[in-house]
Amino acid sequence: MKLTYEDKLEIYQLRKQGMSWPQLGQTYDVNPRNLRYMVKLMDRYGVEIVKKSKNRYYSPELKQEIINQVLFEASKPYEKCYTDVTEFAIPASSQKLYLSPFLDAYNSEIIAYQLSTSPNLEQIKRMLTQAFPDDHYDDTILHSDQGWQY
């Protein structure tokens, strides 16, 4: 049996707390001599088991996505809107339909949607024209997946 990082950390801590070698060997299904050797090497070379910290650097796109995930609500209509293309398979035939809804985060209302037999840019343009008939989309944050249509 191969020991994971968490197992090694736990063995080291349990041994320092006074658990016997045979108990540790039985718990982890490993020969106690091997465990004893592992702990001896760790003590000899001053190796401390420290969990590696997570990489806290985020790209600007990922940072914006995290912010959008945290802030789902909007204080006024058309402040934040969400869209995506969803594929539906029709059971009676081999044909598929693609739904592109436009959701307002202010009241979770679907403002516009388009249904199409193929997911293409024209479907998205029609949906956006339906959602913004007067090209009035100043200060609107449109959040979508990173699909090729967007």
PDB file of C-alpha atoms in Angstrom:
ATOM      1  CA  MET A   1       0.000   0.000   0.000  1.00  0.00           C
ATOM      2  CA  LYS A   2       1.346   3.429  -0.916  1.00  0.00           C
ATOM      3  CA  LEU A   3       1.005   6.142   1.708  1.00  0.00           C
ATOM      4  CA  THR A   4      -0.399   9.517   0.741  1.00  0.00           C
ATOM      5  CA  TYR A   5       0.892  12.838   1.965  1.00  0.00           C
ATOM      6  CA  GLU A   6      -1.952  13.054   4.486  1.00  0.00           C
ATOM      7  CA  ASP A   7      -1.165   9.533   5.766  1.00  0.00           C
ATOM      8  CA  LYS A   8       2.498  10.407   6.337  1.00  0.00           C
ATOM      9  CA  LEU A   9       1.563  13.592   8.139  1.00  0.00           C
ATOM     10  CA  GLU A  10      -0.904  11.739  10.349  1.00  0.00           C
ATOM     11  CA  ILE A  11       1.596   8.934  11.110  1.00  0.00           C
ATOM     12  CA  TYR A  12       4.240  11.470  12.095  1.00  0.00           C
ATOM     13  CA  GLN A  13       1.793  13.321  14.356  1.00  0.00           C
ATOM     14  CA  LEU A  14       0.394  10.133  15.935  1.00  0.00           C
ATOM     15  CA  ARG A  15       3.878   8.832  16.652  1.00  0.00           C
ATOM     16  CA  LYS A  16       4.849  12.120  18.304  1.00  0.00           C
ATOM     17  CA  GLN A  17       1.676  11.808  20.411  1.00  0.00           C
ATOM     18  CA  GLY A  18       2.803   8.376  21.604  1.00  0.00           C
ATOM     19  CA  MET A  19       1.016   5.781  19.458  1.00  0.00           C
ATOM     20  CA  SER A  20       3.017   2.542  19.274  1.00  0.00           C
ATOM     21  CA  TRP A  21       4.739   1.275  16.099  1.00  0.00           C
ATOM     22  CA  PRO A  22       2.648  -1.928  15.905  1.00  0.00           C
ATOM     23  CA  GLN A  23      -0.580   0.081  16.212  1.00  0.00           C
ATOM     24  CA  LEU A  24       0.522   2.452  13.450  1.00  0.00           C
ATOM     25  CA  GLY A  25       1.594  -0.462  11.242  1.00  0.00           C
ATOM     26  CA  GLN A  26      -1.742  -2.203  11.718  1.00  0.00           C
ATOM     27  CA  THR A  27      -3.740   0.992  11.151  1.00  0.00           C
ATOM     28  CA  TYR A  28      -2.005   1.793   7.853  1.00  0.00           C
ATOM     29  CA  ASP A  29      -1.292  -1.803   6.789  1.00  0.00           C
ATOM     30  CA  VAL A  30       2.450  -1.095   6.573  1.00  0.00           C
ATOM     31  CA  ASN A  31       5.422  -2.816   8.192  1.00  0.00           C
ATOM     32  CA  PRO A  32       6.226  -0.923  11.430  1.00  0.00           C
ATOM     33  CA  ARG A  33       9.954  -1.013  10.589  1.00  0.00           C
ATOM     34  CA  ASN A  34       9.288   1.024   7.453  1.00  0.00           C
ATOM     35  CA  LEU A  35       7.303   3.561   9.442  1.00  0.00           C
ATOM     36  CA  ARG A  36      10.029   3.772  12.070  1.00  0.00           C
ATOM     37  CA  TYR A  37      12.635   4.361   9.334  1.00  0.00           C
ATOM     38  CA  MET A  38      10.487   7.079   7.726  1.00  0.00           C
ATOM     39  CA  VAL A  39      10.082   8.970  11.018  1.00  0.00           C
ATOM     40  CA  LYS A  40      13.792   8.543  11.854  1.00  0.00           C
ATOM     41  CA  LEU A  41      14.790  10.076   8.500  1.00  0.00           C
ATOM     42  CA  MET A  42      12.395  12.948   9.019  1.00  0.00           C
ATOM     43  CA  ASP A  43      13.887  13.663  12.450  1.00  0.00           C
ATOM     44  CA  ARG A  44      17.506  13.229  11.292  1.00  0.00           C
ATOM     45  CA  TYR A  45      17.255  15.650   8.402  1.00  0.00           C
ATOM     46  CA  GLY A  46      14.906  18.052  10.145  1.00  0.00           C
ATOM     47  CA  VAL A  47      12.197  17.502   7.583  1.00  0.00           C
ATOM     48  CA  GLU A  48       8.928  19.049   8.614  1.00  0.00           C
ATOM     49  CA  ILE A  49       5.721  18.142   6.895  1.00  0.00           C
ATOM     50  CA  VAL A  50       4.114  21.399   5.945  1.00  0.00           C
ATOM     51  CA  LYS A  51       1.139  21.673   3.663  1.00  0.00           C
ATOM     52  CA  LYS A  52       1.935  23.548   0.504  1.00  0.00           C
ATOM     53  CA  SER A  53       0.082  26.833   0.318  1.00  0.00           C
ATOM     54  CA  LYS A  54      -2.283  27.380  -2.558  1.00  0.00           C
ATOM     55  CA  ASN A  55      -1.297  29.570  -5.452  1.00  0.00           C
ATOM     56  CA  ARG A  56      -3.190  32.779  -4.814  1.00  0.00           C
ATOM     57  CA  TYR A  57      -2.376  34.394  -8.170  1.00  0.00           C
ATOM     58  CA  TYR A  58      -5.382  34.711 -10.419  1.00  0.00           C
ATOM     59  CA  SER A  59      -5.533  35.939 -13.968  1.00  0.00           C
ATOM     60  CA  PRO A  60      -7.733  39.025 -14.517  1.00  0.00           C
ATOM     61  CA  GLU A  61     -10.361  36.913 -16.305  1.00  0.00           C
ATOM     62  CA  LEU A  62     -10.519  34.374 -13.491  1.00  0.00           C
ATOM     63  CA  LYS A  63     -10.621  37.130 -10.891  1.00  0.00           C
ATOM     64  CA  GLN A  64     -13.615  38.723 -12.663  1.00  0.00           C
ATOM     65  CA  GLU A  65     -15.337  35.346 -12.852  1.00  0.00           C
ATOM     66  CA  ILE A  66     -14.856  34.819  -9.108  1.00  0.00           C
ATOM     67  CA  ILE A  67     -16.275  38.271  -8.416  1.00  0.00           C
ATOM     68  CA  ASN A  68     -19.295  37.502 -10.606  1.00  0.00           C
ATOM     69  CA  GLN A  69     -19.854  34.219  -8.775  1.00  0.00           C
ATOM     70  CA  VAL A  70     -19.881  36.014  -5.438  1.00  0.00           C
ATOM     71  CA  LEU A  71     -22.050  38.919  -6.573  1.00  0.00           C
ATOM     72  CA  PHE A  72     -25.076  37.344  -8.249  1.00  0.00           C
ATOM     73  CA  GLU A  73     -27.505  40.074  -7.290  1.00  0.00           C
ATOM     74  CA  ALA A  74     -28.047  43.384  -9.023  1.00  0.00           C
ATOM     75  CA  SER A  75     -29.484  46.600  -7.601  1.00  0.00           C
ATOM     76  CA  LYS A  76     -31.251  47.705 -10.802  1.00  0.00           C
ATOM     77  CA  PRO A  77     -32.593  46.101 -13.995  1.00  0.00           C
ATOM     78  CA  TYR A  78     -30.089  45.347 -16.760  1.00  0.00           C
ATOM     79  CA  GLU A  79     -27.161  45.915 -14.383  1.00  0.00           C
ATOM     80  CA  LYS A  80     -26.034  42.277 -14.585  1.00  0.00           C
ATOM     81  CA  CYS A  81     -27.296  39.770 -17.093  1.00  0.00           C
ATOM     82  CA  TYR A  82     -26.440  36.144 -17.704  1.00  0.00           C
ATOM     83  CA  THR A  83     -26.626  34.016 -20.815  1.00  0.00           C
ATOM     84  CA  ASP A  84     -25.589  30.603 -22.068  1.00  0.00           C
ATOM     85  CA  VAL A  85     -26.371  28.164 -24.864  1.00  0.00           C
ATOM     86  CA  THR A  86     -27.952  24.887 -23.760  1.00  0.00           C
ATOM     87  CA  GLU A  87     -28.333  21.832 -25.974  1.00  0.00           C
ATOM     88  CA  PHE A  88     -31.499  19.720 -25.848  1.00  0.00           C
ATOM     89  CA  ALA A  89     -31.732  16.334 -27.554  1.00  0.00           C
ATOM     90  CA  ILE A  90     -35.154  15.468 -28.945  1.00  0.00           C
ATOM     91  CA  PRO A  91     -35.947  11.857 -27.967  1.00  0.00           C
ATOM     92  CA  ALA A  92     -38.164  11.087 -30.982  1.00  0.00           C
ATOM     93  CA  SER A  93     -35.509  12.074 -33.532  1.00  0.00           C
ATOM     94  CA  SER A  94     -31.780  12.610 -33.835  1.00  0.00           C
ATOM     95  CA  GLN A  95     -32.259  16.373 -34.041  1.00  0.00           C
ATOM     96  CA  LYS A  96     -31.058  18.787 -31.357  1.00  0.00           C
ATOM     97  CA  LEU A  97     -32.333  22.191 -30.269  1.00  0.00           C
ATOM     98  CA  TYR A  98     -30.233  24.964 -28.783  1.00  0.00           C
ATOM     99  CA  LEU A  99     -31.704  27.419 -26.279  1.00  0.00           C
ATOM    100  CA  SER A 100     -30.033  30.749 -25.589  1.00  0.00           C
ATOM    101  CA  PRO A 101     -31.780  32.587 -22.707  1.00  0.00           C
ATOM    102  CA  PHE A 102     -30.954  36.069 -21.428  1.00  0.00           C
ATOM    103  CA  LEU A 103     -31.479  36.355 -17.654  1.00  0.00           C
ATOM    104  CA  ASP A 104     -31.586  39.590 -15.659  1.00  0.00           C
ATOM    105  CA  ALA A 105     -29.919  39.243 -12.227  1.00  0.00           C
ATOM    106  CA  TYR A 106     -32.116  41.983 -10.740  1.00  0.00           C
ATOM    107  CA  ASN A 107     -35.279  39.871 -10.556  1.00  0.00           C
ATOM    108  CA  SER A 108     -34.150  36.560 -12.139  1.00  0.00           C
ATOM    109  CA  GLU A 109     -36.457  37.185 -15.071  1.00  0.00           C
ATOM    110  CA  ILE A 110     -35.733  35.821 -18.528  1.00  0.00           C
ATOM    111  CA  ILE A 111     -35.787  38.928 -20.696  1.00  0.00           C
ATOM    112  CA  ALA A 112     -35.191  37.268 -24.050  1.00  0.00           C
ATOM    113  CA  TYR A 113     -34.481  33.853 -25.519  1.00  0.00           C
ATOM    114  CA  GLN A 114     -33.837  32.252 -28.879  1.00  0.00           C
ATOM    115  CA  LEU A 115     -34.394  28.654 -29.905  1.00  0.00           C
ATOM    116  CA  SER A 116     -32.409  27.333 -32.852  1.00  0.00           C
ATOM    117  CA  THR A 117     -31.457  24.075 -34.564  1.00  0.00           C
ATOM    118  CA  SER A 118     -27.782  25.070 -34.597  1.00  0.00           C
ATOM    119  CA  PRO A 119     -25.712  27.072 -32.106  1.00  0.00           C
ATOM    120  CA  ASN A 120     -24.400  29.923 -34.195  1.00  0.00           C
ATOM    121  CA  LEU A 121     -23.599  33.599 -33.937  1.00  0.00           C
ATOM    122  CA  GLU A 122     -26.877  34.589 -35.608  1.00  0.00           C
ATOM    123  CA  GLN A 123     -28.827  33.012 -32.754  1.00  0.00           C
ATOM    124  CA  ILE A 124     -26.879  35.124 -30.243  1.00  0.00           C
ATOM    125  CA  LYS A 125     -27.330  38.299 -32.295  1.00  0.00           C
ATOM    126  CA  ARG A 126     -31.106  37.735 -32.519  1.00  0.00           C
ATOM    127  CA  MET A 127     -31.284  37.123 -28.776  1.00  0.00           C
ATOM    128  CA  LEU A 128     -29.308  40.296 -27.985  1.00  0.00           C
ATOM    129  CA  THR A 129     -31.437  42.338 -30.408  1.00  0.00           C
ATOM    130  CA  GLN A 130     -34.541  41.023 -28.666  1.00  0.00           C
ATOM    131  CA  ALA A 131     -33.080  41.862 -25.226  1.00  0.00           C
ATOM    132  CA  PHE A 132     -31.808  45.332 -26.219  1.00  0.00           C
ATOM    133  CA  PRO A 133     -34.187  46.637 -28.923  1.00  0.00           C
ATOM    134  CA  ASP A 134     -32.884  50.233 -28.721  1.00  0.00           C
ATOM    135  CA  ASP A 135     -29.181  49.364 -28.392  1.00  0.00           C
ATOM    136  CA  HIS A 136     -29.457  50.580 -24.800  1.00  0.00           C
ATOM    137  CA  TYR A 137     -26.935  48.488 -22.878  1.00  0.00           C
ATOM    138  CA  ASP A 138     -24.737  51.072 -21.168  1.00  0.00           C
ATOM    139  CA  ASP A 139     -23.341  49.889 -17.812  1.00  0.00           C
ATOM    140  CA  THR A 140     -24.609  46.339 -18.394  1.00  0.00           C
ATOM    141  CA  ILE A 141     -22.399  43.444 -17.354  1.00  0.00           C
ATOM    142  CA  LEU A 142     -23.087  40.441 -19.559  1.00  0.00           C
ATOM    143  CA  HIS A 143     -21.782  37.233 -18.010  1.00  0.00           C
ATOM    144  CA  SER A 144     -21.565  34.095 -20.133  1.00  0.00           C
ATOM    145  CA  ASP A 145     -19.457  30.997 -20.428  1.00  0.00           C
ATOM    146  CA  GLN A 146     -16.381  31.146 -22.616  1.00  0.00           C
ATOM    147  CA  GLY A 147     -18.066  29.525 -25.595  1.00  0.00           C
ATOM    148  CA  TRP A 148     -17.102  30.509 -29.115  1.00  0.00           C
ATOM    149  CA  GLN A 149     -20.404  32.330 -29.744  1.00  0.00           C
ATOM    150  CA  TYR A 150     -19.562  34.976 -27.183  1.00  0.00           C
TER     151      TYR A 150
END
